[in-house]
XYZ file of C-alpha atoms in Angstrom:
533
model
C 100.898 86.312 124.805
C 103.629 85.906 122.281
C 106.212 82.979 123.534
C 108.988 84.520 121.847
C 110.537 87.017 123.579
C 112.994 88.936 121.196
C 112.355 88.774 117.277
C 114.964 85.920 116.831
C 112.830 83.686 117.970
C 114.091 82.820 121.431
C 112.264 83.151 124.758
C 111.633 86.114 126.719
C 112.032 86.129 130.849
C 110.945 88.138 133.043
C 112.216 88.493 136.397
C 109.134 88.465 139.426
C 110.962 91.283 140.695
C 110.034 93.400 138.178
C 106.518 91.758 136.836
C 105.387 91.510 140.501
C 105.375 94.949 140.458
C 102.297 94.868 138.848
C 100.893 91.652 139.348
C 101.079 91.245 135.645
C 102.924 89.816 133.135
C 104.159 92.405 130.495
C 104.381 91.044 126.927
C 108.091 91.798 125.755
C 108.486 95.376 123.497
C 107.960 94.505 119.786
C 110.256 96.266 117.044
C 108.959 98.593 114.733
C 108.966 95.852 111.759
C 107.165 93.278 113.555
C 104.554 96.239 113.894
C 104.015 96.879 110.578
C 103.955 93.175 109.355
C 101.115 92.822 112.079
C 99.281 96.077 110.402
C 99.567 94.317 106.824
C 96.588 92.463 107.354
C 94.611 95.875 107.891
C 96.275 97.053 104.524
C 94.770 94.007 102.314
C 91.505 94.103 103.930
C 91.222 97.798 103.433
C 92.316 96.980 99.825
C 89.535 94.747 98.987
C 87.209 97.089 100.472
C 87.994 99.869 97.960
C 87.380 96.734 95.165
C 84.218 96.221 96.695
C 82.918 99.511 97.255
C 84.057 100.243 93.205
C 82.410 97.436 91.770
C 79.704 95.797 93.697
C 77.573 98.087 92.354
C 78.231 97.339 88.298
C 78.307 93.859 89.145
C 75.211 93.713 90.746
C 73.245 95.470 87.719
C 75.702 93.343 85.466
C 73.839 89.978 86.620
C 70.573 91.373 87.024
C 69.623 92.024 90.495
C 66.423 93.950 91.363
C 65.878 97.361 93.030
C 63.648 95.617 95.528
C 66.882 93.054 97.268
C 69.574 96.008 97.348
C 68.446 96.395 100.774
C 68.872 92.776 101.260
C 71.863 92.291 100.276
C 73.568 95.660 102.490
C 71.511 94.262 105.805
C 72.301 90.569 105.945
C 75.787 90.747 106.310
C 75.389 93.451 109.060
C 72.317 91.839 110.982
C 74.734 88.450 110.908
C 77.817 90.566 112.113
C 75.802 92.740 114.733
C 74.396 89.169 116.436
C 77.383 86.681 116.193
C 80.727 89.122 116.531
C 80.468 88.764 120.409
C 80.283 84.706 119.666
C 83.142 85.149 117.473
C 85.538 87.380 120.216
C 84.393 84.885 122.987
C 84.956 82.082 121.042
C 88.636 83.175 120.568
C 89.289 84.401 123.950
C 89.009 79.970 125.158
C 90.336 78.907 121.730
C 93.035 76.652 122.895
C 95.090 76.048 119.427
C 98.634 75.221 119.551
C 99.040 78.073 116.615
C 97.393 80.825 119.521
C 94.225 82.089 120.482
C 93.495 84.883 117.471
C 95.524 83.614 114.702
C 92.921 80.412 113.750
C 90.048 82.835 113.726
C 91.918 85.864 111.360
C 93.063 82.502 109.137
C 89.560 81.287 108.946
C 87.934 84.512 108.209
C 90.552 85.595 105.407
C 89.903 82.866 103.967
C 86.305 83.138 103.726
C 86.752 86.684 102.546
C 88.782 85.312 99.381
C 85.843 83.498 98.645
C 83.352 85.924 98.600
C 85.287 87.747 96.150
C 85.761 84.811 94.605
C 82.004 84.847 94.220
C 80.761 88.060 93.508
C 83.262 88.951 90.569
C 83.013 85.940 89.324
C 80.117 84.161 89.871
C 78.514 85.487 86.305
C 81.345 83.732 84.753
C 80.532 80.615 86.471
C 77.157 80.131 86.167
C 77.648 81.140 82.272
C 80.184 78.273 81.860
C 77.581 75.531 83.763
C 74.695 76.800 81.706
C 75.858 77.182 78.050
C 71.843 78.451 76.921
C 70.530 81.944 78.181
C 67.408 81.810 80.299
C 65.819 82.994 83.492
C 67.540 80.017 85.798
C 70.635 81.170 84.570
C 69.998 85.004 85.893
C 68.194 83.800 88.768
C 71.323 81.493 90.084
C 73.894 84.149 88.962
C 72.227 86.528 91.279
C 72.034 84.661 93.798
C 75.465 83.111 93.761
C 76.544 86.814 93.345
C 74.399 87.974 96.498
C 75.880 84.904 98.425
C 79.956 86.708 97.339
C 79.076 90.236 98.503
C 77.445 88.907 101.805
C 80.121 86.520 102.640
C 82.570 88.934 101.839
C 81.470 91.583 104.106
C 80.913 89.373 107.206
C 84.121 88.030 107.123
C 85.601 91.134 106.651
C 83.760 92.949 109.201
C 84.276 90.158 111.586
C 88.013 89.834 110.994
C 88.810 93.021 113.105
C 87.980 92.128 115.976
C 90.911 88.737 116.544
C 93.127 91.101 114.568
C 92.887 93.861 117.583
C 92.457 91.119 120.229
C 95.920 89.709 118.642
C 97.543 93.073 119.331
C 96.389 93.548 122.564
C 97.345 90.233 123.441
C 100.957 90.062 122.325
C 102.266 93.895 122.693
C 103.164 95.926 125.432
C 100.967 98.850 126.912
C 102.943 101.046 124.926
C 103.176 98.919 121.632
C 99.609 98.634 121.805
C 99.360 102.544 120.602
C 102.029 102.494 118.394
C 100.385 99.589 116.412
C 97.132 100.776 116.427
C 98.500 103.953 114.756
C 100.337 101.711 112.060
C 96.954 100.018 111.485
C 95.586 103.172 110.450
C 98.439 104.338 108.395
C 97.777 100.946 106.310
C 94.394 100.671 106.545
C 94.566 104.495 104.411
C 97.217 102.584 102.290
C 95.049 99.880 101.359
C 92.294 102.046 100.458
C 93.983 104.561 98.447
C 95.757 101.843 96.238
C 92.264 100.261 95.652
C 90.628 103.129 94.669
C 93.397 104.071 92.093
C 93.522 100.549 91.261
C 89.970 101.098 90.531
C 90.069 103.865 88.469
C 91.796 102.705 86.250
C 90.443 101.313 82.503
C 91.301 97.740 82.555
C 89.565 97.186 79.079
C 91.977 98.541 77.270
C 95.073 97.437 78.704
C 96.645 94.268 78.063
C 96.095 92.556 81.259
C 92.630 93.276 80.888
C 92.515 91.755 77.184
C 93.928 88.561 78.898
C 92.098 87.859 81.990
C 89.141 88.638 80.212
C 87.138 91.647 81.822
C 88.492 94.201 84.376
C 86.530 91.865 87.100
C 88.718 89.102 86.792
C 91.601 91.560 86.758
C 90.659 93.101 90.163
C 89.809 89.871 91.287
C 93.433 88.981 90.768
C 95.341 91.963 92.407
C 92.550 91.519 95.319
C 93.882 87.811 96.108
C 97.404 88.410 95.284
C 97.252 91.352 97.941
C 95.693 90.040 100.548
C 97.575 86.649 100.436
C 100.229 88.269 101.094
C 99.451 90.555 103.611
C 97.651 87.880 105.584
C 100.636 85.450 105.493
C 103.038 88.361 106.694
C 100.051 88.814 109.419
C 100.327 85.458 110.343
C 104.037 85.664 110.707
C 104.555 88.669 112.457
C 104.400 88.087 116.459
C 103.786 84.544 117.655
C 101.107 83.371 120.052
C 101.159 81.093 123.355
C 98.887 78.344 123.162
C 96.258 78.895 126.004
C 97.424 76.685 128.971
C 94.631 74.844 130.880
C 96.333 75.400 133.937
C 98.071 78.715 134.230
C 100.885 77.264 136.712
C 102.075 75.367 133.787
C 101.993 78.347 131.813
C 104.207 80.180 134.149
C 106.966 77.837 134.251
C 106.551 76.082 130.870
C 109.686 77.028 129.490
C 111.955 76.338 132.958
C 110.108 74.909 135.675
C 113.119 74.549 137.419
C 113.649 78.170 137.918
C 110.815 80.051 140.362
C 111.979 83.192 139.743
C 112.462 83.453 135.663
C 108.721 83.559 133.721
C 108.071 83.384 129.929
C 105.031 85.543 129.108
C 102.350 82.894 128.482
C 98.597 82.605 128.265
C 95.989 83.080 130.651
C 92.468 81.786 131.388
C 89.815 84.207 130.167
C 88.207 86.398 132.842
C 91.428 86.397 134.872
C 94.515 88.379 134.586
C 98.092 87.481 133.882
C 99.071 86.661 137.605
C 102.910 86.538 138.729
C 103.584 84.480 141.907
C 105.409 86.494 144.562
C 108.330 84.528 145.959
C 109.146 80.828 145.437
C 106.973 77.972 144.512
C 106.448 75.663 147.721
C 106.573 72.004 146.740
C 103.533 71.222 148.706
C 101.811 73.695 146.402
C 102.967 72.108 143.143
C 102.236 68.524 144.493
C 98.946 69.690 144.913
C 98.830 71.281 141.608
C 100.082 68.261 140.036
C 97.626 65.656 141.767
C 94.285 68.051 140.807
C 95.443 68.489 137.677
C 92.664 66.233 135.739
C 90.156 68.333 138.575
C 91.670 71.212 137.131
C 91.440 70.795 133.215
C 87.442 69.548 134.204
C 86.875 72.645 135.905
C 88.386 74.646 133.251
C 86.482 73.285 129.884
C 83.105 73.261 132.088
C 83.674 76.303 132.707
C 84.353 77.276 129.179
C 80.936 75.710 127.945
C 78.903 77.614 130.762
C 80.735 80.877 129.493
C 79.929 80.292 125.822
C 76.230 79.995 125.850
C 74.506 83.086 124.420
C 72.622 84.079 127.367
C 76.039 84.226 129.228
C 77.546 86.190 126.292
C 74.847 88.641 126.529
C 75.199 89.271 130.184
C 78.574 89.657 129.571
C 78.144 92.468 127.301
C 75.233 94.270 129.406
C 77.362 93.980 132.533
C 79.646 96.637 131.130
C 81.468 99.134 133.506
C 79.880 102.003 132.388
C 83.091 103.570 130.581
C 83.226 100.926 128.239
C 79.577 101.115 127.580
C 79.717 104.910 126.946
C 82.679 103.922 124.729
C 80.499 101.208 122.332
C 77.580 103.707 122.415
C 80.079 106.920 121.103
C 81.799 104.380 118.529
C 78.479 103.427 116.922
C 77.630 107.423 116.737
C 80.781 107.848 114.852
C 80.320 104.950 112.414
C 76.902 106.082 111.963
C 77.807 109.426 110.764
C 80.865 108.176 108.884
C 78.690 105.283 107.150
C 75.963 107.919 106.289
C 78.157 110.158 104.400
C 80.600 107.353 103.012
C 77.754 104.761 101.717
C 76.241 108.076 99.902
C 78.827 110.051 98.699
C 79.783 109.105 95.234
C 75.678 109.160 94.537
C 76.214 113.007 96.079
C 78.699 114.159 93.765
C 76.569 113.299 90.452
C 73.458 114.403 91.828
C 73.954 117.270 93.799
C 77.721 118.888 92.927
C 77.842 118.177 89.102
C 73.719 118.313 89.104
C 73.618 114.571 86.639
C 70.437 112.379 86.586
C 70.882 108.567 87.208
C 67.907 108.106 86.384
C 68.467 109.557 82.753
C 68.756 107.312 79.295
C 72.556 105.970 79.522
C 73.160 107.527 76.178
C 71.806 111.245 77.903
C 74.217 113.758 78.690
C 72.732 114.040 82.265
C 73.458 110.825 82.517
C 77.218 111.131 81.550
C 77.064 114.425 83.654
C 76.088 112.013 86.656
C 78.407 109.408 86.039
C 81.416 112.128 85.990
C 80.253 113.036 88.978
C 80.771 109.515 90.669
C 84.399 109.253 88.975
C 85.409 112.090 90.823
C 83.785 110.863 93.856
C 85.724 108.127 94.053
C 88.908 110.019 93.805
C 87.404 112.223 96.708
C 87.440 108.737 98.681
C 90.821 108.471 97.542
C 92.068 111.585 98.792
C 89.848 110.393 102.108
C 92.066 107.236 102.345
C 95.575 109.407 101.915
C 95.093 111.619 104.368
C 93.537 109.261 107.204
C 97.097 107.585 106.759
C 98.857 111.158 107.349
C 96.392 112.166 109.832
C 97.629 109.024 111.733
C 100.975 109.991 111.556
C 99.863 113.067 113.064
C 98.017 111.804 115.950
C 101.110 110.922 117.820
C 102.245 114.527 117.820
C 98.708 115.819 118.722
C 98.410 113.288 121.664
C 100.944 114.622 123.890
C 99.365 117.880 123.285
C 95.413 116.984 123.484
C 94.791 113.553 124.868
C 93.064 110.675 123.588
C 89.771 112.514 124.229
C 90.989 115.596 122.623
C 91.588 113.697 119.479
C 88.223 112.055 119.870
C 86.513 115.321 120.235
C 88.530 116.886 117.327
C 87.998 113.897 114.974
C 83.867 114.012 115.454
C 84.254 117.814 115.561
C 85.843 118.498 111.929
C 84.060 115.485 110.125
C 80.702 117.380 111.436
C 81.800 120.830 110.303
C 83.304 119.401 107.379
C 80.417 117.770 106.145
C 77.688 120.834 107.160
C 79.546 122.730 105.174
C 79.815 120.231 101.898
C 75.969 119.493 102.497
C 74.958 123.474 102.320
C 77.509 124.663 99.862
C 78.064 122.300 97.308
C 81.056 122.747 95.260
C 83.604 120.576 93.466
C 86.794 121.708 94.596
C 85.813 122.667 98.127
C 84.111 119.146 98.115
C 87.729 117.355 97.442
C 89.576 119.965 99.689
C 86.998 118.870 102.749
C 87.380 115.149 102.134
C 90.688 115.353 103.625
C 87.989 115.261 107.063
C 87.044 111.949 106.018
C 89.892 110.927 106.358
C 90.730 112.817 109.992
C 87.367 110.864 111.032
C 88.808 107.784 109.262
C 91.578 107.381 111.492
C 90.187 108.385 114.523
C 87.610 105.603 114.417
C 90.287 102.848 113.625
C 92.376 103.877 116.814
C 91.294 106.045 119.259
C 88.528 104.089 120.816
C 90.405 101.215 120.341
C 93.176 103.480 122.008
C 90.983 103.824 125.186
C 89.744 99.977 125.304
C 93.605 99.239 125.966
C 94.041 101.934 129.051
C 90.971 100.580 130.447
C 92.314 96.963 130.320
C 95.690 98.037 131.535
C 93.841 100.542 134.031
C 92.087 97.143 135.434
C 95.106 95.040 135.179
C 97.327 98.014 137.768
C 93.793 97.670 140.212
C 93.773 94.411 140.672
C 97.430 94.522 140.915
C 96.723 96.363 143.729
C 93.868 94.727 145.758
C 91.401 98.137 144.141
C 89.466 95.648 141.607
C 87.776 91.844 141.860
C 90.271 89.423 140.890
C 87.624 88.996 137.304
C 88.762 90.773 133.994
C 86.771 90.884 131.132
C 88.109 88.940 128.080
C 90.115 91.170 125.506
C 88.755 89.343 122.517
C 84.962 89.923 123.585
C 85.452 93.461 124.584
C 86.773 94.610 121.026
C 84.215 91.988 119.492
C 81.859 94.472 121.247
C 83.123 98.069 120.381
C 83.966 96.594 116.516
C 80.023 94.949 116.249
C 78.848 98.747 116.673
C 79.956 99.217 112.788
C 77.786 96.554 112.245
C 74.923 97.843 114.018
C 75.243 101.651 112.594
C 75.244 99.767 109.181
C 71.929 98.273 110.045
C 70.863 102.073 111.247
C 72.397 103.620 108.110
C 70.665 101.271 105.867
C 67.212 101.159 107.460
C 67.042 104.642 108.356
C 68.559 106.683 105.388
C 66.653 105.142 102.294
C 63.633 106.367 104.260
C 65.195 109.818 104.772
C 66.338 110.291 101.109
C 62.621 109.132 99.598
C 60.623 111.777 102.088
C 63.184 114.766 101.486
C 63.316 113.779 97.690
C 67.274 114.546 97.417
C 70.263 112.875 98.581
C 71.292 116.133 100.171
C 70.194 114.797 103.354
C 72.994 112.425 103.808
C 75.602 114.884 104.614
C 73.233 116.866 106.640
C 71.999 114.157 108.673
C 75.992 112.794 108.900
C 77.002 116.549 110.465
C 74.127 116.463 112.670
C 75.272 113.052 113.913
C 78.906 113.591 114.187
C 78.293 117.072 116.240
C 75.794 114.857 118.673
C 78.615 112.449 119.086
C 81.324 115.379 119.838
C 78.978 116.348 122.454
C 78.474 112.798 123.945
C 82.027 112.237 123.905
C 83.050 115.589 125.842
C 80.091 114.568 128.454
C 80.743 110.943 128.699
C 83.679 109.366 127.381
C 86.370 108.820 130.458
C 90.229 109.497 130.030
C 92.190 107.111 132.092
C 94.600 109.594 133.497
């Protein structure tokens, strides 16, 4: 929980009078422009993204790499994400830095995403200044130094989601916790849009391009400069509590002289926020005091027992049901999103403008194709745009539908949307329908993220009322477990597609097979999903 209370930087009380009500301490209401500095950090990783997904490609034929490792190189990264996310969220639910529980974690993993980039646009240049004669070693290590970039890159950035949602969760109200997740997605659209224009554009013959060299080094530039930003205004938006080893401390740590005033602290994981009803007793706190060594003993035991993997994986089978039938409908919805998004550019030269890749570079089917993937990637920028107004929009469609109406609308109109792009392929119908990309956009980055936070708040008013054990799962480890189902529909997507494509001979089947997917999950959702009410 943030220790600052108001946005000047002094502390926050809350009387017991009003916390007790719930048994739980309430984070203090965040303004609107601490909100958005928190959502920056969505905007530069979203920004990067768009670099990545408009250049990996060119810079992985650039330095060589075979046909036969592409598959390598798009299933390490999620493999590595699917099986160490979980370690990640745990790990940062018990981190007990004086700078918070989250914030080490995002800091750590932005800066390992600046060096993958660091890597992969530039690791040609590299390896060509340490080897001044051409040969196969030189190839051979700029591949793999390149490989090493994009990898890094996207596990870093795939991980980093999960602290930055933990981080809201943990410092925002119930009701600031939707409000922020809605200004994630309006940035996260941002971020994209700007990087796809940014990518569009012909640095080679502009002058920025003439001095940084090639248009790499120039997107490697606005990639940095972006995201250092946006993570340092991250970093500075809403402060942390250090986790407390002994969560009496925690609840008087600003005025232990006053019973009935609380600042809103941290908390052990697997427990809720608890509020003491009436005053401290002496006897109690002498007793506190004298068992305190017992107490920190207890505590970082109990930490190591909780970290092991075969722990973490109980954790994560032991599910309530709802948030298991959550994970299982957000991996349906990445899966069709990932099938159509991962495809799409390839779909537009080979099946709307009818272009060969496979032609001579100097054919006109092969110009034909590659116009086709321009305008694809302004089709992901018009996906980008309108997941930021669609996110807008949500809030006016909630009071009117419910989260699980917007759930059910999101899967329903990407499905239709893209049955209808995969059976009647057309340019300008194409770019009108990816406006549906971006309705399913958005509604993966909040809703389920949306319903994680009613379910921890639903748990928080039960055991605030003797319904529910006095145990609550960890935040950071529940969104570690709904964000590692991208990871695992990537692994899906990039098993199960390359297959699909080869035996049907035409990349038509993406979209088809992304419909059929997304209608499924509009299905599962209606049956399964739960509402808090």
């Amino acid at each position: 929980m943030g220790v600052s209370g108001t946005q000047t930087g002094n502390p926050k009380y809350t009387s017991l009078a009003t916390a007790g009500s719930l048994g739980h301490a309430e984070p203090p209401r965040r303004s609107t422009g601490r909100l958005v500095m928190h959502s920056m950090a969505m905007l530069g990783r979203e920004f990067c993204y768009a670099v990545e997904a408009a250049y990996v490609t060119p810079v992985l034929l650039s330095v060589g790499l075979p046909q036969s490792l592409y598959s390598v190189v798009w299933l390490i990264s999620p493999i590595l994400g699917f099986m160490l996310q979980p370690i990640v969220g745990s790990a940062s639910d018990h981190c007990r830095s004086r700078w918070g529980k989250r914030r080490p974690y995002i800091l750590t993993l932005g800066i390992l995403m600046l060096l993958g980039m660091a890597l992969y646009l530039n690791g040609d240049a590299v390896v060509s200044a340490v080897f001044t004669k051409p040969s196969k070693k030189l190839t051979m290590w700029a591949v793999s130094i390149t490989m090493i970039g994009v990898v890094l890159f996207d596990f870093a950035a795939d991980f980093i989601d999960g602290p930055i949602k933990a981080y809201l969760f943990d410092v925002c109200s119930y009701q600031d916790k939707e409000k922020g997740l809605h200004y994630h997605a309006l940035f996260t659209g941002i971020g994209g849009a700007l990087g796809y224009v940014l990518g569009a554009i012909d640095w080679g013959h502009l002058e920025l391009g003439r001095l940084l060299g090639t248009e790499f080094q120039v997107m490697f530039f606005f990639s940095v400069l972006v995201f250092t930003i946006c993570l340092i205004i991250h970093l500075c938006s809403i402060p942390e509590a250090p986790l407390c080893d002994n969560p009496e401390d925690s609840t008087l740590q600003h005025n232990p002289h006053s019973p009935l005033l609380m600042q809103n602290g941290g908390s052990d994981y697997g427990s809720l926020e608890r509020v003491k009803n009436g005053f401290m007793k002496t006897k109690q706190t002498e007793l506190a005091t004298a068992k305190r060594g017992e107490v920190m003993e207890n505590t970082k035991n109990q930490t190591q027992n909780k970290m092991t993997m075969r722990s973490l994986l109980k954790a994560i089978l032991s599910m309530p049901p709802h948030y298991r039938y959550l994970c299982v409908s957000h991996l349906i919805g990445w899966t069709a999103f990932l099938s159509n998004m991962l495809f799409f550019t390839d779909f537009m030269g080979q099946i709307v403008y009818h272009g060969d890749p496979y032609a001579p570079h100097n054919s006109t089917s092969f110009l034909i194709y590659e116009r086709g993937v321009e305008v694809g990637c302004w089709g992901l920028c018009i996906n980008s745009v309108f997941s930021s107004l669609y996110s807008y929009f949500q809030k006016v469609l909630l009071s009117y539908v419910g989260l699980k109406g917007l759930y059910i609308m999101g899967y329903l109109l990407f499905g239709l949307g893209t049955g209808f792009i995969g059976l009647f392929p057309n340019v300008y119908s194409t770019l009108v329908l990816c406006a549906l990309f971006g309705v399913m956009s958005s509604t993966l980055y909040t809703v389920p993220f949306n319903l994680m936070a009613e379910y921890h708040h639903e748990d928080e008013r039960q055991q605030a009322t003797g319904m529910a054990p006095s145990g609550c799962r960890g935040r950071g480890i529940d969104c570690a477990a709904l964000t590692c189902m991208v990871q695992l529909a990537q692994i899906l997507v990039g098993v199960g597609l390359g297959v699909l494509v080869t035996s049907a001979e035409s990349v038509v089947v993406v979209v088809i097979v992304a419909s059929a997917v997304a209608l499924f999950g509009c299905c599962f959702v209606a049956l399964f999903v739960r509402c808090v009410e």
